């Protein structure tokens, strides 16, 4: 599980929501061989499903990920996330 805050020594790095979603998708695919559902992302990260949908659409439009609407576990990573 990757959460919003990571600690690097005494410095605290705050991740953007999109990067947090991207890293959780990548982790799930690497560990399980399939993508998480939007609900699983919502529960893991601690944000609403509508917020997950919003950021997933933005990442899809930018060509970072792809998924089939209304079909679970169809998310694929197309390219590395760049802030």
PDB file of N, CA, C and O in Angstrom:
ATOM      1  N   UNK A   1       0.845  -1.181   0.000  1.00  0.00           N
ATOM      2  CA  UNK A   1       0.000   0.000   0.000  1.00  0.00           C
ATOM      3  C   UNK A   1       0.884   1.235   0.000  1.00  0.00           C
ATOM      4  O   UNK A   1       1.774   1.371   0.823  1.00  0.00           O
ATOM      5  N   UNK A   2       0.636   2.143  -0.893  1.00  0.00           N
ATOM      6  CA  UNK A   2       1.383   3.392  -0.962  1.00  0.00           C
ATOM      7  C   UNK A   2       0.448   4.504  -0.512  1.00  0.00           C
ATOM      8  O   UNK A   2      -0.641   4.670  -1.043  1.00  0.00           O
ATOM      9  N   UNK A   3       0.858   5.254   0.484  1.00  0.00           N
ATOM     10  CA  UNK A   3       0.020   6.307   1.032  1.00  0.00           C
ATOM     11  C   UNK A   3       0.503   7.682   0.553  1.00  0.00           C
ATOM     12  O   UNK A   3       1.529   7.794  -0.097  1.00  0.00           O
ATOM     13  N   UNK A   4      -0.244   8.692   0.910  1.00  0.00           N
ATOM     14  CA  UNK A   4       0.039  10.049   0.432  1.00  0.00           C
ATOM     15  C   UNK A   4       1.381  10.596   0.921  1.00  0.00           C
ATOM     16  O   UNK A   4       2.018  11.386   0.255  1.00  0.00           O
ATOM     17  N   UNK A   5       1.841  10.183   2.074  1.00  0.00           N
ATOM     18  CA  UNK A   5       3.065  10.741   2.632  1.00  0.00           C
ATOM     19  C   UNK A   5       4.179   9.705   2.663  1.00  0.00           C
ATOM     20  O   UNK A   5       3.989   8.595   3.111  1.00  0.00           O
ATOM     21  N   UNK A   6       5.349  10.095   2.159  1.00  0.00           N
ATOM     22  CA  UNK A   6       6.532   9.247   2.256  1.00  0.00           C
ATOM     23  C   UNK A   6       7.573  10.024   3.051  1.00  0.00           C
ATOM     24  O   UNK A   6       7.673  11.237   2.943  1.00  0.00           O
ATOM     25  N   UNK A   7       8.362   9.302   3.822  1.00  0.00           N
ATOM     26  CA  UNK A   7       9.381   9.967   4.606  1.00  0.00           C
ATOM     27  C   UNK A   7      10.750   9.660   4.017  1.00  0.00           C
ATOM     28  O   UNK A   7      11.083   8.535   3.729  1.00  0.00           O
ATOM     29  N   UNK A   8      11.553  10.701   3.852  1.00  0.00           N
ATOM     30  CA  UNK A   8      12.894  10.595   3.303  1.00  0.00           C
ATOM     31  C   UNK A   8      13.809  11.258   4.334  1.00  0.00           C
ATOM     32  O   UNK A   8      14.026  12.447   4.306  1.00  0.00           O
ATOM     33  N   UNK A   9      14.347  10.444   5.246  1.00  0.00           N
ATOM     34  CA  UNK A   9      15.099  11.023   6.347  1.00  0.00           C
ATOM     35  C   UNK A   9      14.146  11.834   7.195  1.00  0.00           C
ATOM     36  O   UNK A   9      13.108  11.354   7.606  1.00  0.00           O
ATOM     37  N   UNK A  10      14.477  13.073   7.446  1.00  0.00           N
ATOM     38  CA  UNK A  10      13.596  13.943   8.217  1.00  0.00           C
ATOM     39  C   UNK A  10      12.680  14.763   7.321  1.00  0.00           C
ATOM     40  O   UNK A  10      11.782  15.437   7.798  1.00  0.00           O
ATOM     41  N   UNK A  11      12.920  14.693   6.004  1.00  0.00           N
ATOM     42  CA  UNK A  11      12.114  15.457   5.063  1.00  0.00           C
ATOM     43  C   UNK A  11      10.864  14.683   4.680  1.00  0.00           C
ATOM     44  O   UNK A  11      10.927  13.490   4.428  1.00  0.00           O
ATOM     45  N   UNK A  12       9.753  15.348   4.591  1.00  0.00           N
ATOM     46  CA  UNK A  12       8.498  14.707   4.224  1.00  0.00           C
ATOM     47  C   UNK A  12       8.119  15.148   2.815  1.00  0.00           C
ATOM     48  O   UNK A  12       8.079  16.332   2.529  1.00  0.00           O
ATOM     49  N   UNK A  13       7.861  14.178   1.937  1.00  0.00           N
ATOM     50  CA  UNK A  13       7.453  14.483   0.573  1.00  0.00           C
ATOM     51  C   UNK A  13       5.961  14.214   0.447  1.00  0.00           C
ATOM     52  O   UNK A  13       5.489  13.163   0.830  1.00  0.00           O
ATOM     53  N   UNK A  14       5.245  15.154  -0.102  1.00  0.00           N
ATOM     54  CA  UNK A  14       3.819  14.977  -0.325  1.00  0.00           C
ATOM     55  C   UNK A  14       3.613  14.709  -1.811  1.00  0.00           C
ATOM     56  O   UNK A  14       4.057  15.478  -2.652  1.00  0.00           O
ATOM     57  N   UNK A  15       2.985  13.585  -2.114  1.00  0.00           N
ATOM     58  CA  UNK A  15       2.752  13.208  -3.502  1.00  0.00           C
ATOM     59  C   UNK A  15       1.477  13.834  -4.025  1.00  0.00           C
ATOM     60  O   UNK A  15       0.526  14.033  -3.285  1.00  0.00           O
ATOM     61  N   UNK A  16       1.451  14.082  -5.338  1.00  0.00           N
ATOM     62  CA  UNK A  16       0.210  14.513  -5.956  1.00  0.00           C
ATOM     63  C   UNK A  16      -0.743  13.324  -5.971  1.00  0.00           C
ATOM     64  O   UNK A  16      -0.325  12.171  -5.938  1.00  0.00           O
ATOM     65  N   UNK A  17      -2.014  13.605  -6.028  1.00  0.00           N
ATOM     66  CA  UNK A  17      -3.015  12.538  -6.041  1.00  0.00           C
ATOM     67  C   UNK A  17      -2.839  11.649  -7.258  1.00  0.00           C
ATOM     68  O   UNK A  17      -2.921  10.426  -7.167  1.00  0.00           O
ATOM     69  N   UNK A  18      -2.575  12.246  -8.427  1.00  0.00           N
ATOM     70  CA  UNK A  18      -2.381  11.448  -9.640  1.00  0.00           C
ATOM     71  C   UNK A  18      -1.197  10.505  -9.506  1.00  0.00           C
ATOM     72  O   UNK A  18      -1.283   9.342  -9.894  1.00  0.00           O
ATOM     73  N   UNK A  19      -0.101  10.997  -8.974  1.00  0.00           N
ATOM     74  CA  UNK A  19       1.071  10.136  -8.822  1.00  0.00           C
ATOM     75  C   UNK A  19       0.782   9.013  -7.837  1.00  0.00           C
ATOM     76  O   UNK A  19       1.199   7.876  -8.035  1.00  0.00           O
ATOM     77  N   UNK A  20       0.059   9.320  -6.791  1.00  0.00           N
ATOM     78  CA  UNK A  20      -0.317   8.318  -5.801  1.00  0.00           C
ATOM     79  C   UNK A  20      -1.182   7.227  -6.436  1.00  0.00           C
ATOM     80  O   UNK A  20      -0.961   6.033  -6.222  1.00  0.00           O
ATOM     81  N   UNK A  21      -2.150   7.622  -7.254  1.00  0.00           N
ATOM     82  CA  UNK A  21      -2.991   6.662  -7.971  1.00  0.00           C
ATOM     83  C   UNK A  21      -2.137   5.824  -8.909  1.00  0.00           C
ATOM     84  O   UNK A  21      -2.240   4.592  -8.932  1.00  0.00           O
ATOM     85  N   UNK A  22      -1.278   6.485  -9.687  1.00  0.00           N
ATOM     86  CA  UNK A  22      -0.396   5.790 -10.634  1.00  0.00           C
ATOM     87  C   UNK A  22       0.467   4.746  -9.919  1.00  0.00           C
ATOM     88  O   UNK A  22       0.547   3.590 -10.360  1.00  0.00           O
ATOM     89  N   UNK A  23       1.088   5.124  -8.814  1.00  0.00           N
ATOM     90  CA  UNK A  23       1.967   4.195  -8.097  1.00  0.00           C
ATOM     91  C   UNK A  23       1.189   3.024  -7.504  1.00  0.00           C
ATOM     92  O   UNK A  23       1.687   1.896  -7.481  1.00  0.00           O
ATOM     93  N   UNK A  24      -0.032   3.272  -7.050  1.00  0.00           N
ATOM     94  CA  UNK A  24      -0.852   2.184  -6.522  1.00  0.00           C
ATOM     95  C   UNK A  24      -1.285   1.226  -7.634  1.00  0.00           C
ATOM     96  O   UNK A  24      -1.324   0.013  -7.429  1.00  0.00           O
ATOM     97  N   UNK A  25      -1.602   1.751  -8.804  1.00  0.00           N
ATOM     98  CA  UNK A  25      -1.938   0.894  -9.942  1.00  0.00           C
ATOM     99  C   UNK A  25      -0.729   0.039 -10.306  1.00  0.00           C
ATOM    100  O   UNK A  25      -0.841  -1.184 -10.478  1.00  0.00           O
ATOM    101  N   UNK A  26       0.426   0.673 -10.416  1.00  0.00           N
ATOM    102  CA  UNK A  26       1.658  -0.035 -10.784  1.00  0.00           C
ATOM    103  C   UNK A  26       1.992  -1.131  -9.767  1.00  0.00           C
ATOM    104  O   UNK A  26       2.320  -2.260 -10.140  1.00  0.00           O
ATOM    105  N   UNK A  27       1.874  -0.818  -8.484  1.00  0.00           N
ATOM    106  CA  UNK A  27       2.150  -1.787  -7.429  1.00  0.00           C
ATOM    107  C   UNK A  27       1.216  -2.984  -7.525  1.00  0.00           C
ATOM    108  O   UNK A  27       1.639  -4.136  -7.464  1.00  0.00           O
ATOM    109  N   UNK A  28      -0.063  -2.716  -7.710  1.00  0.00           N
ATOM    110  CA  UNK A  28      -1.054  -3.787  -7.778  1.00  0.00           C
ATOM    111  C   UNK A  28      -0.798  -4.695  -8.985  1.00  0.00           C
ATOM    112  O   UNK A  28      -0.853  -5.919  -8.868  1.00  0.00           O
ATOM    113  N   UNK A  29      -0.511  -4.111 -10.130  1.00  0.00           N
ATOM    114  CA  UNK A  29      -0.224  -4.906 -11.328  1.00  0.00           C
ATOM    115  C   UNK A  29       1.023  -5.751 -11.113  1.00  0.00           C
ATOM    116  O   UNK A  29       1.038  -6.937 -11.453  1.00  0.00           O
ATOM    117  N   UNK A  30       2.062  -5.166 -10.524  1.00  0.00           N
ATOM    118  CA  UNK A  30       3.301  -5.912 -10.281  1.00  0.00           C
ATOM    119  C   UNK A  30       3.100  -7.042  -9.273  1.00  0.00           C
ATOM    120  O   UNK A  30       3.655  -8.125  -9.433  1.00  0.00           O
ATOM    121  N   UNK A  31       2.318  -6.805  -8.235  1.00  0.00           N
ATOM    122  CA  UNK A  31       2.102  -7.812  -7.187  1.00  0.00           C
ATOM    123  C   UNK A  31       1.103  -8.886  -7.582  1.00  0.00           C
ATOM    124  O   UNK A  31       1.291 -10.059  -7.272  1.00  0.00           O
ATOM    125  N   UNK A  32       0.028  -8.479  -8.251  1.00  0.00           N
ATOM    126  CA  UNK A  32      -1.091  -9.394  -8.495  1.00  0.00           C
ATOM    127  C   UNK A  32      -1.252  -9.825  -9.946  1.00  0.00           C
ATOM    128  O   UNK A  32      -1.987 -10.759 -10.226  1.00  0.00           O
ATOM    129  N   UNK A  33      -0.640  -9.075 -10.867  1.00  0.00           N
ATOM    130  CA  UNK A  33      -0.803  -9.386 -12.285  1.00  0.00           C
ATOM    131  C   UNK A  33      -2.051  -8.767 -12.889  1.00  0.00           C
ATOM    132  O   UNK A  33      -2.360  -9.004 -14.050  1.00  0.00           O
ATOM    133  N   UNK A  34      -2.772  -7.962 -12.119  1.00  0.00           N
ATOM    134  CA  UNK A  34      -3.956  -7.279 -12.632  1.00  0.00           C
ATOM    135  C   UNK A  34      -4.118  -5.953 -11.900  1.00  0.00           C
ATOM    136  O   UNK A  34      -3.587  -5.755 -10.812  1.00  0.00           O
ATOM    137  N   UNK A  35      -4.877  -5.052 -12.512  1.00  0.00           N
ATOM    138  CA  UNK A  35      -5.069  -3.708 -11.963  1.00  0.00           C
ATOM    139  C   UNK A  35      -6.113  -3.709 -10.852  1.00  0.00           C
ATOM    140  O   UNK A  35      -6.994  -4.572 -10.813  1.00  0.00           O
ATOM    141  N   UNK A  36      -6.030  -2.726  -9.960  1.00  0.00           N
ATOM    142  CA  UNK A  36      -7.055  -2.595  -8.919  1.00  0.00           C
ATOM    143  C   UNK A  36      -8.339  -2.003  -9.497  1.00  0.00           C
ATOM    144  O   UNK A  36      -8.324  -1.355 -10.543  1.00  0.00           O
ATOM    145  N   UNK A  37      -9.443  -2.231  -8.812  1.00  0.00           N
ATOM    146  CA  UNK A  37     -10.688  -1.560  -9.180  1.00  0.00           C
ATOM    147  C   UNK A  37     -10.622  -0.116  -8.682  1.00  0.00           C
ATOM    148  O   UNK A  37      -9.799   0.221  -7.831  1.00  0.00           O
ATOM    149  N   UNK A  38     -11.511   0.718  -9.190  1.00  0.00           N
ATOM    150  CA  UNK A  38     -11.564   2.102  -8.720  1.00  0.00           C
ATOM    151  C   UNK A  38     -11.897   2.118  -7.228  1.00  0.00           C
ATOM    152  O   UNK A  38     -11.389   2.932  -6.479  1.00  0.00           O
ATOM    153  N   UNK A  39     -12.763   1.209  -6.790  1.00  0.00           N
ATOM    154  CA  UNK A  39     -13.132   1.136  -5.369  1.00  0.00           C
ATOM    155  C   UNK A  39     -11.916   0.764  -4.521  1.00  0.00           C
ATOM    156  O   UNK A  39     -11.691   1.331  -3.451  1.00  0.00           O
ATOM    157  N   UNK A  40     -11.117  -0.199  -4.976  1.00  0.00           N
ATOM    158  CA  UNK A  40      -9.912  -0.581  -4.239  1.00  0.00           C
ATOM    159  C   UNK A  40      -8.939   0.589  -4.142  1.00  0.00           C
ATOM    160  O   UNK A  40      -8.344   0.821  -3.087  1.00  0.00           O
ATOM    161  N   UNK A  41      -8.774   1.328  -5.248  1.00  0.00           N
ATOM    162  CA  UNK A  41      -7.916   2.516  -5.206  1.00  0.00           C
ATOM    163  C   UNK A  41      -8.448   3.511  -4.182  1.00  0.00           C
ATOM    164  O   UNK A  41      -7.685   4.073  -3.400  1.00  0.00           O
ATOM    165  N   UNK A  42      -9.751   3.722  -4.200  1.00  0.00           N
ATOM    166  CA  UNK A  42     -10.384   4.660  -3.279  1.00  0.00           C
ATOM    167  C   UNK A  42     -10.117   4.254  -1.828  1.00  0.00           C
ATOM    168  O   UNK A  42      -9.747   5.096  -0.997  1.00  0.00           O
ATOM    169  N   UNK A  43     -10.278   2.978  -1.528  1.00  0.00           N
ATOM    170  CA  UNK A  43     -10.067   2.494  -0.156  1.00  0.00           C
ATOM    171  C   UNK A  43      -8.590   2.554   0.240  1.00  0.00           C
ATOM    172  O   UNK A  43      -8.259   2.935   1.365  1.00  0.00           O
ATOM    173  N   UNK A  44      -7.692   2.172  -0.674  1.00  0.00           N
ATOM    174  CA  UNK A  44      -6.253   2.180  -0.371  1.00  0.00           C
ATOM    175  C   UNK A  44      -5.723   3.585  -0.121  1.00  0.00           C
ATOM    176  O   UNK A  44      -4.915   3.807   0.769  1.00  0.00           O
ATOM    177  N   UNK A  45      -6.161   4.528  -0.932  1.00  0.00           N
ATOM    178  CA  UNK A  45      -5.624   5.887  -0.864  1.00  0.00           C
ATOM    179  C   UNK A  45      -6.389   6.745   0.135  1.00  0.00           C
ATOM    180  O   UNK A  45      -5.846   7.670   0.729  1.00  0.00           O
ATOM    181  N   UNK A  46      -7.661   6.427   0.331  1.00  0.00           N
ATOM    182  CA  UNK A  46      -8.464   7.194   1.285  1.00  0.00           C
ATOM    183  C   UNK A  46      -9.123   8.416   0.687  1.00  0.00           C
ATOM    184  O   UNK A  46      -9.294   9.428   1.359  1.00  0.00           O
ATOM    185  N   UNK A  47      -9.489   8.328  -0.601  1.00  0.00           N
ATOM    186  CA  UNK A  47     -10.220   9.413  -1.255  1.00  0.00           C
ATOM    187  C   UNK A  47     -11.464   8.817  -1.919  1.00  0.00           C
ATOM    188  O   UNK A  47     -11.554   7.612  -2.101  1.00  0.00           O
ATOM    189  N   UNK A  48     -12.402   9.666  -2.294  1.00  0.00           N
ATOM    190  CA  UNK A  48     -13.674   9.189  -2.838  1.00  0.00           C
ATOM    191  C   UNK A  48     -13.493   8.558  -4.225  1.00  0.00           C
ATOM    192  O   UNK A  48     -12.544   8.865  -4.949  1.00  0.00           O
ATOM    193  N   UNK A  49     -14.435   7.715  -4.574  1.00  0.00           N
ATOM    194  CA  UNK A  49     -14.411   7.082  -5.900  1.00  0.00           C
ATOM    195  C   UNK A  49     -14.563   8.140  -6.989  1.00  0.00           C
ATOM    196  O   UNK A  49     -13.924   8.041  -8.041  1.00  0.00           O
ATOM    197  N   UNK A  50     -15.362   9.169  -6.753  1.00  0.00           N
ATOM    198  CA  UNK A  50     -15.526  10.216  -7.767  1.00  0.00           C
ATOM    199  C   UNK A  50     -14.206  10.957  -8.004  1.00  0.00           C
ATOM    200  O   UNK A  50     -13.905  11.340  -9.136  1.00  0.00           O
ATOM    201  N   UNK A  51     -13.422  11.134  -6.964  1.00  0.00           N
ATOM    202  CA  UNK A  51     -12.106  11.764  -7.121  1.00  0.00           C
ATOM    203  C   UNK A  51     -11.175  10.843  -7.901  1.00  0.00           C
ATOM    204  O   UNK A  51     -10.413  11.297  -8.763  1.00  0.00           O
ATOM    205  N   UNK A  52     -11.249   9.535  -7.633  1.00  0.00           N
ATOM    206  CA  UNK A  52     -10.470   8.571  -8.409  1.00  0.00           C
ATOM    207  C   UNK A  52     -10.856   8.681  -9.882  1.00  0.00           C
ATOM    208  O   UNK A  52      -9.986   8.780 -10.762  1.00  0.00           O
ATOM    209  N   UNK A  53     -12.157   8.682 -10.185  1.00  0.00           N
ATOM    210  CA  UNK A  53     -12.632   8.796 -11.568  1.00  0.00           C
ATOM    211  C   UNK A  53     -12.085  10.055 -12.236  1.00  0.00           C
ATOM    212  O   UNK A  53     -11.627  10.006 -13.382  1.00  0.00           O
ATOM    213  N   UNK A  54     -12.148  11.157 -11.540  1.00  0.00           N
ATOM    214  CA  UNK A  54     -11.678  12.435 -12.083  1.00  0.00           C
ATOM    215  C   UNK A  54     -10.200  12.347 -12.485  1.00  0.00           C
ATOM    216  O   UNK A  54      -9.829  12.700 -13.608  1.00  0.00           O
ATOM    217  N   UNK A  55      -9.362  11.859 -11.592  1.00  0.00           N
ATOM    218  CA  UNK A  55      -7.930  11.795 -11.873  1.00  0.00           C
ATOM    219  C   UNK A  55      -7.606  10.721 -12.910  1.00  0.00           C
ATOM    220  O   UNK A  55      -6.695  10.909 -13.738  1.00  0.00           O
ATOM    221  N   UNK A  56      -8.343   9.619 -12.897  1.00  0.00           N
ATOM    222  CA  UNK A  56      -8.119   8.571 -13.899  1.00  0.00           C
ATOM    223  C   UNK A  56      -8.449   9.098 -15.291  1.00  0.00           C
ATOM    224  O   UNK A  56      -7.711   8.844 -16.245  1.00  0.00           O
ATOM    225  N   UNK A  57      -9.542   9.851 -15.420  1.00  0.00           N
ATOM    226  CA  UNK A  57      -9.889  10.452 -16.721  1.00  0.00           C
ATOM    227  C   UNK A  57      -8.791  11.398 -17.199  1.00  0.00           C
ATOM    228  O   UNK A  57      -8.420  11.393 -18.372  1.00  0.00           O
ATOM    229  N   UNK A  58      -8.280  12.220 -16.279  1.00  0.00           N
ATOM    230  CA  UNK A  58      -7.211  13.156 -16.646  1.00  0.00           C
ATOM    231  C   UNK A  58      -5.965  12.407 -17.119  1.00  0.00           C
ATOM    232  O   UNK A  58      -5.346  12.783 -18.114  1.00  0.00           O
ATOM    233  N   UNK A  59      -5.597  11.324 -16.415  1.00  0.00           N
ATOM    234  CA  UNK A  59      -4.414  10.557 -16.805  1.00  0.00           C
ATOM    235  C   UNK A  59      -4.649   9.827 -18.124  1.00  0.00           C
ATOM    236  O   UNK A  59      -3.734   9.699 -18.940  1.00  0.00           O
ATOM    237  N   UNK A  60      -5.880   9.392 -18.363  1.00  0.00           N
ATOM    238  CA  UNK A  60      -6.208   8.735 -19.633  1.00  0.00           C
ATOM    239  C   UNK A  60      -6.098   9.733 -20.783  1.00  0.00           C
ATOM    240  O   UNK A  60      -5.537   9.418 -21.834  1.00  0.00           O
ATOM    241  N   UNK A  61      -6.612  10.938 -20.588  1.00  0.00           N
ATOM    242  CA  UNK A  61      -6.543  11.983 -21.611  1.00  0.00           C
ATOM    243  C   UNK A  61      -5.095  12.347 -21.944  1.00  0.00           C
ATOM    244  O   UNK A  61      -4.783  12.669 -23.083  1.00  0.00           O
ATOM    245  N   UNK A  62      -4.216  12.289 -20.950  1.00  0.00           N
ATOM    246  CA  UNK A  62      -2.799  12.621 -21.158  1.00  0.00           C
ATOM    247  C   UNK A  62      -1.992  11.439 -21.676  1.00  0.00           C
ATOM    248  O   UNK A  62      -0.807  11.568 -21.950  1.00  0.00           O
ATOM    249  N   UNK A  63      -2.618  10.258 -21.813  1.00  0.00           N
ATOM    250  CA  UNK A  63      -1.943   9.104 -22.382  1.00  0.00           C
ATOM    251  C   UNK A  63      -1.046   8.354 -21.408  1.00  0.00           C
ATOM    252  O   UNK A  63      -0.192   7.572 -21.824  1.00  0.00           O
ATOM    253  N   UNK A  64      -1.248   8.549 -20.111  1.00  0.00           N
ATOM    254  CA  UNK A  64      -0.443   7.856 -19.104  1.00  0.00           C
ATOM    255  C   UNK A  64      -1.002   6.452 -18.852  1.00  0.00           C
ATOM    256  O   UNK A  64      -0.250   5.507 -18.681  1.00  0.00           O
ATOM    257  N   UNK A  65      -2.332   6.358 -18.833  1.00  0.00           N
ATOM    258  CA  UNK A  65      -2.996   5.071 -18.622  1.00  0.00           C
ATOM    259  C   UNK A  65      -4.119   4.924 -19.638  1.00  0.00           C
ATOM    260  O   UNK A  65      -4.476   5.879 -20.332  1.00  0.00           O
ATOM    261  N   UNK A  66      -4.670   3.728 -19.699  1.00  0.00           N
ATOM    262  CA  UNK A  66      -5.894   3.494 -20.451  1.00  0.00           C
ATOM    263  C   UNK A  66      -6.750   2.524 -19.649  1.00  0.00           C
ATOM    264  O   UNK A  66      -6.230   1.792 -18.807  1.00  0.00           O
ATOM    265  N   UNK A  67      -8.046   2.561 -19.873  1.00  0.00           N
ATOM    266  CA  UNK A  67      -8.972   1.620 -19.239  1.00  0.00           C
ATOM    267  C   UNK A  67     -10.266   1.637 -20.025  1.00  0.00           C
ATOM    268  O   UNK A  67     -10.532   2.560 -20.793  1.00  0.00           O
ATOM    269  N   UNK A  68     -11.058   0.594 -19.870  1.00  0.00           N
ATOM    270  CA  UNK A  68     -12.362   0.508 -20.522  1.00  0.00           C
ATOM    271  C   UNK A  68     -13.412   0.926 -19.500  1.00  0.00           C
ATOM    272  O   UNK A  68     -13.485   0.360 -18.401  1.00  0.00           O
ATOM    273  N   UNK A  69     -14.208   1.923 -19.861  1.00  0.00           N
ATOM    274  CA  UNK A  69     -15.254   2.411 -18.952  1.00  0.00           C
ATOM    275  C   UNK A  69     -16.192   1.289 -18.540  1.00  0.00           C
ATOM    276  O   UNK A  69     -16.558   0.429 -19.348  1.00  0.00           O
ATOM    277  N   UNK A  70     -16.572   1.298 -17.282  1.00  0.00           N
ATOM    278  CA  UNK A  70     -17.544   0.374 -16.688  1.00  0.00           C
ATOM    279  C   UNK A  70     -17.105  -1.087 -16.734  1.00  0.00           C
ATOM    280  O   UNK A  70     -17.937  -1.984 -16.667  1.00  0.00           O
ATOM    281  N   UNK A  71     -15.800  -1.322 -16.858  1.00  0.00           N
ATOM    282  CA  UNK A  71     -15.266  -2.682 -16.790  1.00  0.00           C
ATOM    283  C   UNK A  71     -14.133  -2.695 -15.762  1.00  0.00           C
ATOM    284  O   UNK A  71     -13.180  -1.930 -15.873  1.00  0.00           O
ATOM    285  N   UNK A  72     -14.261  -3.548 -14.765  1.00  0.00           N
ATOM    286  CA  UNK A  72     -13.282  -3.608 -13.679  1.00  0.00           C
ATOM    287  C   UNK A  72     -11.955  -4.198 -14.146  1.00  0.00           C
ATOM    288  O   UNK A  72     -11.914  -5.057 -15.031  1.00  0.00           O
ATOM    289  N   UNK A  73     -10.877  -3.705 -13.555  1.00  0.00           N
ATOM    290  CA  UNK A  73      -9.522  -4.235 -13.723  1.00  0.00           C
ATOM    291  C   UNK A  73      -8.978  -4.161 -15.154  1.00  0.00           C
ATOM    292  O   UNK A  73      -8.191  -4.988 -15.571  1.00  0.00           O
ATOM    293  N   UNK A  74      -9.426  -3.168 -15.915  1.00  0.00           N
ATOM    294  CA  UNK A  74      -8.945  -3.033 -17.295  1.00  0.00           C
ATOM    295  C   UNK A  74      -7.864  -1.966 -17.436  1.00  0.00           C
ATOM    296  O   UNK A  74      -7.395  -1.716 -18.541  1.00  0.00           O
ATOM    297  N   UNK A  75      -7.452  -1.351 -16.342  1.00  0.00           N
ATOM    298  CA  UNK A  75      -6.453  -0.282 -16.397  1.00  0.00           C
ATOM    299  C   UNK A  75      -5.100  -0.836 -16.827  1.00  0.00           C
ATOM    300  O   UNK A  75      -4.643  -1.855 -16.333  1.00  0.00           O
ATOM    301  N   UNK A  76      -4.479  -0.150 -17.767  1.00  0.00           N
ATOM    302  CA  UNK A  76      -3.132  -0.480 -18.237  1.00  0.00           C
ATOM    303  C   UNK A  76      -2.289   0.787 -18.177  1.00  0.00           C
ATOM    304  O   UNK A  76      -2.767   1.879 -18.469  1.00  0.00           O
ATOM    305  N   UNK A  77      -1.037   0.640 -17.810  1.00  0.00           N
ATOM    306  CA  UNK A  77      -0.110   1.770 -17.798  1.00  0.00           C
ATOM    307  C   UNK A  77       0.523   1.867 -19.175  1.00  0.00           C
ATOM    308  O   UNK A  77       1.062   0.882 -19.690  1.00  0.00           O
ATOM    309  N   UNK A  78       0.456   3.044 -19.781  1.00  0.00           N
ATOM    310  CA  UNK A  78       0.990   3.244 -21.123  1.00  0.00           C
ATOM    311  C   UNK A  78       2.388   3.869 -21.106  1.00  0.00           C
ATOM    312  O   UNK A  78       3.186   3.605 -21.991  1.00  0.00           O
ATOM    313  N   UNK A  79       2.641   4.736 -20.131  1.00  0.00           N
ATOM    314  CA  UNK A  79       3.947   5.378 -20.039  1.00  0.00           C
ATOM    315  C   UNK A  79       4.238   5.775 -18.609  1.00  0.00           C
ATOM    316  O   UNK A  79       3.345   5.811 -17.771  1.00  0.00           O
ATOM    317  N   UNK A  80       5.492   6.061 -18.345  1.00  0.00           N
ATOM    318  CA  UNK A  80       5.904   6.458 -17.001  1.00  0.00           C
ATOM    319  C   UNK A  80       5.258   7.795 -16.629  1.00  0.00           C
ATOM    320  O   UNK A  80       5.043   8.648 -17.480  1.00  0.00           O
ATOM    321  N   UNK A  81       4.965   7.947 -15.360  1.00  0.00           N
ATOM    322  CA  UNK A  81       4.357   9.175 -14.859  1.00  0.00           C
ATOM    323  C   UNK A  81       5.414  10.261 -14.751  1.00  0.00           C
ATOM    324  O   UNK A  81       6.484  10.052 -14.189  1.00  0.00           O
ATOM    325  N   UNK A  82       5.121  11.421 -15.321  1.00  0.00           N
ATOM    326  CA  UNK A  82       6.012  12.584 -15.215  1.00  0.00           C
ATOM    327  C   UNK A  82       5.219  13.740 -14.651  1.00  0.00           C
ATOM    328  O   UNK A  82       4.161  14.055 -15.144  1.00  0.00           O
ATOM    329  N   UNK A  83       5.765  14.373 -13.618  1.00  0.00           N
ATOM    330  CA  UNK A  83       5.066  15.512 -13.008  1.00  0.00           C
ATOM    331  C   UNK A  83       5.299  16.761 -13.806  1.00  0.00           C
ATOM    332  O   UNK A  83       6.213  16.944 -14.498  1.00  0.00           O
TER     333      UNK A  83
END
